[in-house]
Amino acid sequence: MAPFVSNNYALVFLSVLFSLAMHVAHGNNDAPALFIFGDSTFDVGTNNFLRSKARANFPYNGIDFYHSRPTGRFSNGFNTADQIARLFGHQKSPPPFLTSQKNRNSSKNNILQGFNFASGGSGILRETGSLEWGEVVFFERQVAQFALVRARINGILGAKADTFISKSLFLISVGSNDLFDFARNESGSIRLGAEQYLALTQLTYYSHLKKLYELGARKFGIISVAPIGCCPAITSGNGGNCVKALNDFAVAFHSATQVLLRKLSSELEGFHYSLANSFLMTNTLLSSPSSFGLNETKSACCGRGYLNGKDGCIKAHNANLCANREEFLFWDWFHPTEKVSKLAAETVFGGGIDFVSPINFSQLASSY
């Protein structure tokens, strides 16, 4: 099982949620532009445009979204990208970048709200996810897509573009699929040890973050890897138990990312970051679920087979669907419910250094 987390963390978590309720009640009219990158935890419909098996634009996904519409979010409603955006004053996440490619007449105001480049199944390495899921937009390509957006913003704002980009938030949630790919390396195509693979992943991550900096990004809100060894897709094949090796890999990834971000901060003038410890946040929920109104932390709400962890949330495949979604940690075999995404967003936005450091996302937005 994942390491036990003291109930003290649950108390800290709950105090964060109370202070966030006060923030939301008072509103926020100064919404920064958001540029969002990563994988299915942040994807709001990118993969709808791809030849990919990592798609969620079908029921029961979106059952609690507006008009119960499946949008491509791997969630019953809003995902974590949406929930963070809402805390910053947006109605939901900015639209997928690929939407703007289909609609070249996107208004100036829409472009200046930001875009979401995240793609389900993708990772830091360009090869990640392709064997398992088919076509995905890997992180390097997401950065290249932002470069196109940056050029459009230059055309709109001219000399003011640099300042606009420097005040925008760059939100990133990536890495899980890189670790999954290494773990499922049945073909032996990855000929590296775990430490070498982690080093390669971090070196590549460094390169992509530095490229975003060169394009003008200064404020990086990064969510690290959750305890992926405890998701139903994994535990359903391990007698209902978490896989320690995968969780240890996630912890090592977080530690390496901390070192990487400190290095970038020391090398690059004006580089500000906030790193969210998704591993600790999720373990807090696993250790004290009733404190957060959760009753089910092993089985997915939607799916098939043992723990609903043998297939995705696909109505056409006769997926099971729970009625009490507010009580579940997992929506499907990999992803959290809308409720848990909201808890995560509130914590990265306003949490203390146990969960997000050296500053939280709200403080990051105010940094200079």
Tab-separated table of C-alpha atoms in Angstrom:
chain	number	residue	atom	x	y	z
A	1	MET	CA	0.000	0.000	0.000
A	2	ALA	CA	0.973	3.631	-0.295
A	3	PRO	CA	2.607	5.106	2.833
A	4	PHE	CA	0.209	6.078	5.627
A	5	VAL	CA	-0.328	9.817	6.010
A	6	SER	CA	-1.061	11.357	9.404
A	7	ASN	CA	-4.512	12.764	10.108
A	8	ASN	CA	-2.717	16.076	10.745
A	9	TYR	CA	-2.536	16.424	6.964
A	10	ALA	CA	-6.292	15.937	6.761
A	11	LEU	CA	-6.777	18.836	9.183
A	12	VAL	CA	-4.469	21.029	7.103
A	13	PHE	CA	-6.335	19.974	3.963
A	14	LEU	CA	-9.693	20.882	5.516
A	15	SER	CA	-8.460	24.300	6.662
A	16	VAL	CA	-7.358	25.014	3.094
A	17	LEU	CA	-10.818	24.144	1.794
A	18	PHE	CA	-12.475	26.509	4.279
A	19	SER	CA	-10.244	29.431	3.300
A	20	LEU	CA	-10.883	28.685	-0.382
A	21	ALA	CA	-14.641	28.773	0.183
A	22	MET	CA	-14.189	32.302	1.519
A	23	HIS	CA	-12.097	33.238	-1.535
A	24	VAL	CA	-14.720	31.947	-3.959
A	25	ALA	CA	-17.488	33.702	-2.039
A	26	HIS	CA	-15.730	37.035	-2.530
A	27	GLY	CA	-15.036	36.369	-6.220
A	28	ASN	CA	-12.041	37.276	-8.374
A	29	ASN	CA	-12.259	39.665	-11.298
A	30	ASP	CA	-8.568	39.600	-12.233
A	31	ALA	CA	-8.407	36.325	-14.116
A	32	PRO	CA	-4.966	35.756	-15.657
A	33	ALA	CA	-4.541	34.100	-19.034
A	34	LEU	CA	-3.998	30.363	-18.669
A	35	PHE	CA	-1.886	28.158	-20.916
A	36	ILE	CA	-2.401	24.543	-19.917
A	37	PHE	CA	-0.211	21.556	-20.818
A	38	GLY	CA	-0.037	17.891	-19.957
A	39	ASP	CA	-2.006	14.672	-20.140
A	40	SER	CA	-5.532	13.384	-19.489
A	41	THR	CA	-5.689	14.993	-16.047
A	42	PHE	CA	-5.874	18.356	-17.880
A	43	ASP	CA	-7.218	17.383	-21.337
A	44	VAL	CA	-10.531	19.126	-22.114
A	45	GLY	CA	-11.034	17.763	-25.618
A	46	THR	CA	-7.719	17.796	-27.477
A	47	ASN	CA	-7.905	14.098	-28.254
A	48	ASN	CA	-11.331	14.490	-29.856
A	49	PHE	CA	-9.405	15.734	-32.893
A	50	LEU	CA	-6.919	12.840	-32.974
A	51	ARG	CA	-6.807	9.212	-34.072
A	52	SER	CA	-6.409	8.171	-30.475
A	53	LYS	CA	-7.759	5.458	-28.212
A	54	ALA	CA	-7.314	7.861	-25.271
A	55	ARG	CA	-10.615	9.658	-25.761
A	56	ALA	CA	-13.506	10.517	-23.482
A	57	ASN	CA	-16.048	12.145	-25.802
A	58	PHE	CA	-18.676	9.493	-25.134
A	59	PRO	CA	-20.984	8.566	-22.226
A	60	TYR	CA	-20.832	8.124	-19.317
A	61	ASN	CA	-18.096	10.758	-19.305
A	62	GLY	CA	-19.538	14.212	-18.707
A	63	ILE	CA	-22.680	12.938	-17.029
A	64	ASP	CA	-22.482	15.810	-14.509
A	65	PHE	CA	-21.210	18.376	-17.019
A	66	TYR	CA	-23.514	20.953	-18.624
A	67	HIS	CA	-26.441	19.073	-20.245
A	68	SER	CA	-24.677	15.787	-19.349
A	69	ARG	CA	-22.484	16.303	-22.405
A	70	PRO	CA	-19.293	14.262	-22.914
A	71	THR	CA	-16.689	16.810	-24.000
A	72	GLY	CA	-13.485	14.799	-23.979
A	73	ARG	CA	-12.803	15.345	-20.290
A	74	PHE	CA	-11.881	12.161	-18.432
A	75	SER	CA	-14.343	12.999	-15.678
A	76	ASN	CA	-17.984	12.939	-14.722
A	77	GLY	CA	-17.887	16.760	-14.867
A	78	PHE	CA	-15.188	19.401	-14.577
A	79	ASN	CA	-11.610	18.145	-14.435
A	80	THR	CA	-8.695	19.610	-12.485
A	81	ALA	CA	-7.791	22.114	-15.217
A	82	ASP	CA	-11.359	23.446	-15.120
A	83	GLN	CA	-11.403	23.638	-11.354
A	84	ILE	CA	-8.147	25.605	-11.197
A	85	ALA	CA	-9.375	27.938	-13.925
A	86	ARG	CA	-12.604	28.540	-11.992
A	87	LEU	CA	-10.640	29.551	-8.901
A	88	PHE	CA	-8.819	32.129	-10.992
A	89	GLY	CA	-12.105	33.602	-12.191
A	90	HIS	CA	-12.707	31.715	-15.455
A	91	GLN	CA	-15.887	29.723	-16.073
A	92	LYS	CA	-13.848	26.651	-17.011
A	93	SER	CA	-10.560	25.750	-18.692
A	94	PRO	CA	-9.653	27.617	-21.870
A	95	PRO	CA	-10.594	25.596	-24.981
A	96	PRO	CA	-8.329	23.060	-26.658
A	97	PHE	CA	-5.786	24.665	-28.976
A	98	LEU	CA	-6.925	22.343	-31.772
A	99	THR	CA	-10.367	23.960	-31.615
A	100	SER	CA	-8.772	27.212	-32.738
A	101	GLN	CA	-7.090	25.398	-35.611
A	102	LYS	CA	-10.506	24.352	-36.896
A	103	ASN	CA	-11.922	27.810	-36.254
A	104	ARG	CA	-9.365	30.287	-37.578
A	105	ASN	CA	-11.721	33.135	-36.726
A	106	SER	CA	-11.182	32.814	-32.968
A	107	SER	CA	-11.704	36.255	-31.498
A	108	LYS	CA	-8.886	38.302	-30.038
A	109	ASN	CA	-10.500	38.085	-26.596
A	110	ASN	CA	-10.682	34.302	-26.777
A	111	ILE	CA	-7.016	33.998	-27.701
A	112	LEU	CA	-6.027	36.274	-24.825
A	113	GLN	CA	-7.886	34.060	-22.332
A	114	GLY	CA	-5.438	31.245	-23.086
A	115	PHE	CA	-5.509	27.737	-24.531
A	116	ASN	CA	-5.387	24.163	-23.329
A	117	PHE	CA	-2.834	21.966	-25.116
A	118	ALA	CA	-3.094	18.901	-22.839
A	119	SER	CA	-3.542	15.524	-24.515
A	120	GLY	CA	-4.672	12.300	-22.851
A	121	GLY	CA	-2.061	9.542	-22.933
A	122	SER	CA	0.827	11.916	-23.635
A	123	GLY	CA	4.008	12.397	-21.686
A	124	ILE	CA	7.297	14.218	-21.400
A	125	LEU	CA	9.017	11.883	-23.836
A	126	ARG	CA	7.776	12.000	-27.417
A	127	GLU	CA	7.353	8.199	-27.543
A	128	THR	CA	5.178	8.043	-24.438
A	129	GLY	CA	1.647	6.770	-24.940
A	130	SER	CA	1.897	6.087	-28.651
A	131	LEU	CA	2.032	2.284	-28.401
A	132	GLU	CA	-0.783	2.102	-25.862
A	133	TRP	CA	-3.072	4.877	-27.119
A	134	GLY	CA	-2.129	5.740	-30.691
A	135	GLU	CA	-1.955	9.403	-31.665
A	136	VAL	CA	-1.310	11.821	-28.795
A	137	VAL	CA	0.169	15.322	-28.620
A	138	PHE	CA	3.395	14.852	-26.671
A	139	PHE	CA	4.733	17.672	-24.517
A	140	GLU	CA	7.319	18.893	-27.015
A	141	ARG	CA	4.600	19.307	-29.652
A	142	GLN	CA	2.355	21.090	-27.142
A	143	VAL	CA	5.168	23.602	-26.596
A	144	ALA	CA	5.485	24.021	-30.374
A	145	GLN	CA	1.741	24.708	-30.552
A	146	PHE	CA	2.129	27.392	-27.910
A	147	ALA	CA	4.844	28.979	-30.065
A	148	LEU	CA	2.194	29.433	-32.772
A	149	VAL	CA	-0.132	31.045	-30.240
A	150	ARG	CA	2.691	33.284	-29.057
A	151	ALA	CA	3.142	34.543	-32.616
A	152	ARG	CA	-0.578	35.344	-32.826
A	153	ILE	CA	-0.425	37.224	-29.534
A	154	ASN	CA	2.535	39.213	-30.848
A	155	GLY	CA	0.351	40.239	-33.767
A	156	ILE	CA	-2.471	41.309	-31.457
A	157	LEU	CA	-0.517	43.067	-28.702
A	158	GLY	CA	2.718	44.084	-30.378
A	159	ALA	CA	5.216	45.487	-27.874
A	160	LYS	CA	2.909	44.583	-24.962
A	161	ALA	CA	3.053	40.854	-25.744
A	162	ASP	CA	6.100	40.132	-23.571
A	163	THR	CA	4.465	41.627	-20.486
A	164	PHE	CA	1.196	39.818	-21.179
A	165	ILE	CA	2.910	36.418	-21.469
A	166	SER	CA	5.068	37.038	-18.402
A	167	LYS	CA	1.930	37.630	-16.310
A	168	SER	CA	0.124	34.565	-17.685
A	169	LEU	CA	0.093	31.239	-15.850
A	170	PHE	CA	1.537	28.108	-17.408
A	171	LEU	CA	-0.092	25.079	-15.789
A	172	ILE	CA	1.428	21.645	-16.354
A	173	SER	CA	0.365	18.156	-15.255
A	174	VAL	CA	2.500	15.504	-16.912
A	175	GLY	CA	4.679	12.503	-16.124
A	176	SER	CA	2.259	9.738	-15.145
A	177	ASN	CA	2.189	8.192	-18.614
A	178	ASP	CA	5.971	8.196	-18.820
A	179	LEU	CA	6.072	6.125	-15.628
A	180	PHE	CA	3.250	3.849	-16.815
A	181	ASP	CA	5.091	3.251	-20.101
A	182	PHE	CA	8.240	2.212	-18.280
A	183	ALA	CA	6.273	-0.115	-15.999
A	184	ARG	CA	4.396	-1.794	-18.865
A	185	ASN	CA	7.510	-2.128	-21.034
A	186	GLU	CA	6.650	-5.696	-22.021
A	187	SER	CA	8.294	-5.425	-25.439
A	188	GLY	CA	11.571	-4.313	-23.917
A	189	SER	CA	11.727	-1.249	-26.167
A	190	ILE	CA	12.945	0.887	-23.243
A	191	ARG	CA	16.472	-0.354	-22.637
A	192	LEU	CA	17.217	1.734	-19.570
A	193	GLY	CA	17.154	1.125	-15.832
A	194	ALA	CA	14.682	3.036	-13.671
A	195	GLU	CA	17.244	5.632	-12.571
A	196	GLN	CA	18.476	6.204	-16.118
A	197	TYR	CA	14.915	6.483	-17.401
A	198	LEU	CA	14.008	8.996	-14.701
A	199	ALA	CA	17.118	11.024	-15.548
A	200	LEU	CA	16.192	11.017	-19.249
A	201	THR	CA	12.640	12.097	-18.436
A	202	GLN	CA	13.850	14.957	-16.255
A	203	LEU	CA	16.442	16.100	-18.798
A	204	THR	CA	13.726	16.225	-21.442
A	205	TYR	CA	11.371	18.016	-19.029
A	206	TYR	CA	14.097	20.605	-18.385
A	207	SER	CA	14.481	21.225	-22.103
A	208	HIS	CA	10.752	21.783	-22.650
A	209	LEU	CA	10.321	24.075	-19.638
A	210	LYS	CA	13.317	26.113	-20.756
A	211	LYS	CA	11.784	26.430	-24.227
A	212	LEU	CA	8.593	27.805	-22.692
A	213	TYR	CA	10.714	30.286	-20.748
A	214	GLU	CA	12.404	31.357	-23.989
A	215	LEU	CA	8.917	31.946	-25.423
A	216	GLY	CA	8.188	34.317	-22.555
A	217	ALA	CA	6.691	32.106	-19.821
A	218	ARG	CA	7.681	33.114	-16.295
A	219	LYS	CA	5.051	31.583	-13.998
A	220	PHE	CA	4.923	27.787	-13.912
A	221	GLY	CA	2.282	25.932	-11.869
A	222	ILE	CA	3.232	22.275	-11.955
A	223	ILE	CA	1.381	19.254	-10.602
A	224	SER	CA	3.531	16.202	-9.979
A	225	VAL	CA	2.566	12.533	-10.282
A	226	ALA	CA	-0.081	11.039	-7.984
A	227	PRO	CA	0.220	7.546	-6.410
A	228	ILE	CA	-0.455	5.869	-9.745
A	229	GLY	CA	0.082	2.458	-8.188
A	230	CYS	CA	-3.262	2.882	-6.404
A	231	CYS	CA	-5.557	3.564	-9.360
A	232	PRO	CA	-8.122	0.849	-10.184
A	233	ALA	CA	-6.455	-0.006	-13.513
A	234	ILE	CA	-3.447	-1.153	-11.475
A	235	THR	CA	-4.983	-2.442	-8.242
A	236	SER	CA	-7.568	-4.541	-10.115
A	237	GLY	CA	-4.669	-6.697	-11.319
A	238	ASN	CA	-2.997	-6.823	-7.904
A	239	GLY	CA	-5.695	-8.213	-5.630
A	240	GLY	CA	-7.042	-4.747	-4.856
A	241	ASN	CA	-3.712	-3.589	-3.440
A	242	CYS	CA	-1.538	-0.663	-4.505
A	243	VAL	CA	1.673	-1.460	-6.373
A	244	LYS	CA	4.506	-0.105	-4.255
A	245	ALA	CA	7.082	0.001	-7.049
A	246	LEU	CA	4.920	2.367	-9.112
A	247	ASN	CA	4.263	4.581	-6.105
A	248	ASP	CA	7.958	4.693	-5.271
A	249	PHE	CA	8.631	5.759	-8.864
A	250	ALA	CA	6.085	8.583	-8.472
A	251	VAL	CA	7.798	9.761	-5.267
A	252	ALA	CA	11.181	9.716	-7.020
A	253	PHE	CA	9.692	11.689	-9.918
A	254	HIS	CA	8.438	14.373	-7.536
A	255	SER	CA	11.811	14.657	-5.793
A	256	ALA	CA	13.636	14.896	-9.123
A	257	THR	CA	11.186	17.551	-10.333
A	258	GLN	CA	11.850	19.605	-7.201
A	259	VAL	CA	15.576	19.571	-8.000
A	260	LEU	CA	14.889	20.415	-11.644
A	261	LEU	CA	12.728	23.435	-10.804
A	262	ARG	CA	15.242	24.774	-8.301
A	263	LYS	CA	17.903	24.511	-10.982
A	264	LEU	CA	15.786	26.395	-13.518
A	265	SER	CA	14.935	29.035	-10.921
A	266	SER	CA	18.616	29.616	-10.165
A	267	GLU	CA	19.616	29.741	-13.843
A	268	LEU	CA	16.803	31.788	-15.389
A	269	GLU	CA	16.005	35.296	-14.270
A	270	GLY	CA	12.363	35.787	-13.331
A	271	PHE	CA	11.540	32.052	-13.398
A	272	HIS	CA	8.823	31.495	-10.760
A	273	TYR	CA	7.266	28.150	-9.970
A	274	SER	CA	4.861	26.318	-7.732
A	275	LEU	CA	5.099	22.529	-7.429
A	276	ALA	CA	2.064	20.624	-6.174
A	277	ASN	CA	2.635	17.329	-4.397
A	278	SER	CA	-0.193	15.304	-5.909
A	279	PHE	CA	1.166	12.172	-4.250
A	280	LEU	CA	0.695	13.590	-0.754
A	281	MET	CA	-2.678	15.125	-1.589
A	282	THR	CA	-4.040	11.802	-2.845
A	283	ASN	CA	-2.559	9.854	0.059
A	284	THR	CA	-4.302	12.229	2.439
A	285	LEU	CA	-7.622	11.301	0.843
A	286	LEU	CA	-6.733	7.594	0.910
A	287	SER	CA	-5.781	7.769	4.581
A	288	SER	CA	-8.753	9.789	5.819
A	289	PRO	CA	-11.497	9.554	3.186
A	290	SER	CA	-14.429	10.166	5.537
A	291	SER	CA	-12.990	13.586	6.451
A	292	PHE	CA	-13.736	14.624	2.876
A	293	GLY	CA	-17.069	12.864	2.462
A	294	LEU	CA	-15.589	9.942	0.545
A	295	ASN	CA	-16.691	6.361	1.165
A	296	GLU	CA	-15.075	4.514	-1.763
A	297	THR	CA	-11.362	4.864	-2.525
A	298	LYS	CA	-10.607	1.580	-4.295
A	299	SER	CA	-13.276	1.002	-6.921
A	300	ALA	CA	-13.886	3.361	-9.810
A	301	CYS	CA	-17.358	4.861	-10.101
A	302	CYS	CA	-17.538	3.903	-13.774
A	303	GLY	CA	-15.983	0.961	-15.599
A	304	ARG	CA	-16.096	-2.812	-15.846
A	305	GLY	CA	-14.674	-5.814	-14.058
A	306	TYR	CA	-13.055	-6.051	-10.650
A	307	LEU	CA	-13.038	-2.592	-8.989
A	308	ASN	CA	-14.358	-1.268	-12.332
A	309	GLY	CA	-10.691	-1.270	-13.279
A	310	LYS	CA	-10.639	-3.558	-16.320
A	311	ASP	CA	-12.001	-1.104	-18.904
A	312	GLY	CA	-12.745	2.578	-19.329
A	313	CYS	CA	-16.009	4.371	-18.660
A	314	ILE	CA	-17.672	3.395	-21.926
A	315	LYS	CA	-21.456	3.105	-21.929
A	316	ALA	CA	-21.342	1.212	-25.233
A	317	HIS	CA	-19.214	-1.456	-23.487
A	318	ASN	CA	-21.894	-1.838	-20.786
A	319	ALA	CA	-19.854	0.014	-18.167
A	320	ASN	CA	-21.135	0.076	-14.610
A	321	LEU	CA	-22.057	3.518	-13.287
A	322	CYS	CA	-22.336	4.450	-9.617
A	323	ALA	CA	-25.166	6.693	-8.425
A	324	ASN	CA	-23.265	8.284	-5.504
A	325	ARG	CA	-20.440	9.915	-7.449
A	326	GLU	CA	-19.734	12.434	-4.667
A	327	GLU	CA	-18.532	9.554	-2.486
A	328	PHE	CA	-15.950	8.135	-4.920
A	329	LEU	CA	-12.276	9.027	-5.229
A	330	PHE	CA	-11.948	7.551	-8.725
A	331	TRP	CA	-14.247	8.332	-11.630
A	332	ASP	CA	-12.784	5.719	-13.974
A	333	TRP	CA	-9.846	3.337	-13.957
A	334	PHE	CA	-7.265	6.172	-13.969
A	335	HIS	CA	-8.909	9.514	-13.172
A	336	PRO	CA	-10.499	11.285	-10.186
A	337	THR	CA	-14.108	12.330	-9.871
A	338	GLU	CA	-15.165	15.938	-10.318
A	339	LYS	CA	-15.371	16.288	-6.534
A	340	VAL	CA	-11.796	15.104	-5.997
A	341	SER	CA	-10.554	17.312	-8.846
A	342	LYS	CA	-12.131	20.244	-7.006
A	343	LEU	CA	-10.382	19.274	-3.768
A	344	ALA	CA	-7.064	19.069	-5.618
A	345	ALA	CA	-7.569	22.427	-7.322
A	346	GLU	CA	-8.460	24.155	-4.063
A	347	THR	CA	-5.319	22.756	-2.466
A	348	VAL	CA	-2.895	23.775	-5.216
A	349	PHE	CA	-4.547	27.197	-5.325
A	350	GLY	CA	-4.465	28.026	-1.635
A	351	GLY	CA	-2.599	25.260	0.181
A	352	GLY	CA	0.460	25.433	2.412
A	353	ILE	CA	3.975	24.175	1.748
A	354	ASP	CA	3.154	20.609	2.804
A	355	PHE	CA	1.111	20.259	-0.359
A	356	VAL	CA	2.425	22.934	-2.718
A	357	SER	CA	5.780	24.708	-2.582
A	358	PRO	CA	7.613	27.040	-2.393
A	359	ILE	CA	4.391	29.026	-2.953
A	360	ASN	CA	0.868	28.035	-3.976
A	361	PHE	CA	-0.753	28.796	-7.321
A	362	SER	CA	-2.573	31.867	-6.017
A	363	GLN	CA	0.691	33.319	-4.750
A	364	LEU	CA	2.353	32.391	-8.017
A	365	ALA	CA	-0.171	34.506	-9.923
A	366	SER	CA	0.714	37.482	-7.714
A	367	SER	CA	4.497	37.024	-7.967
A	368	TYR	CA	6.775	39.443	-9.812
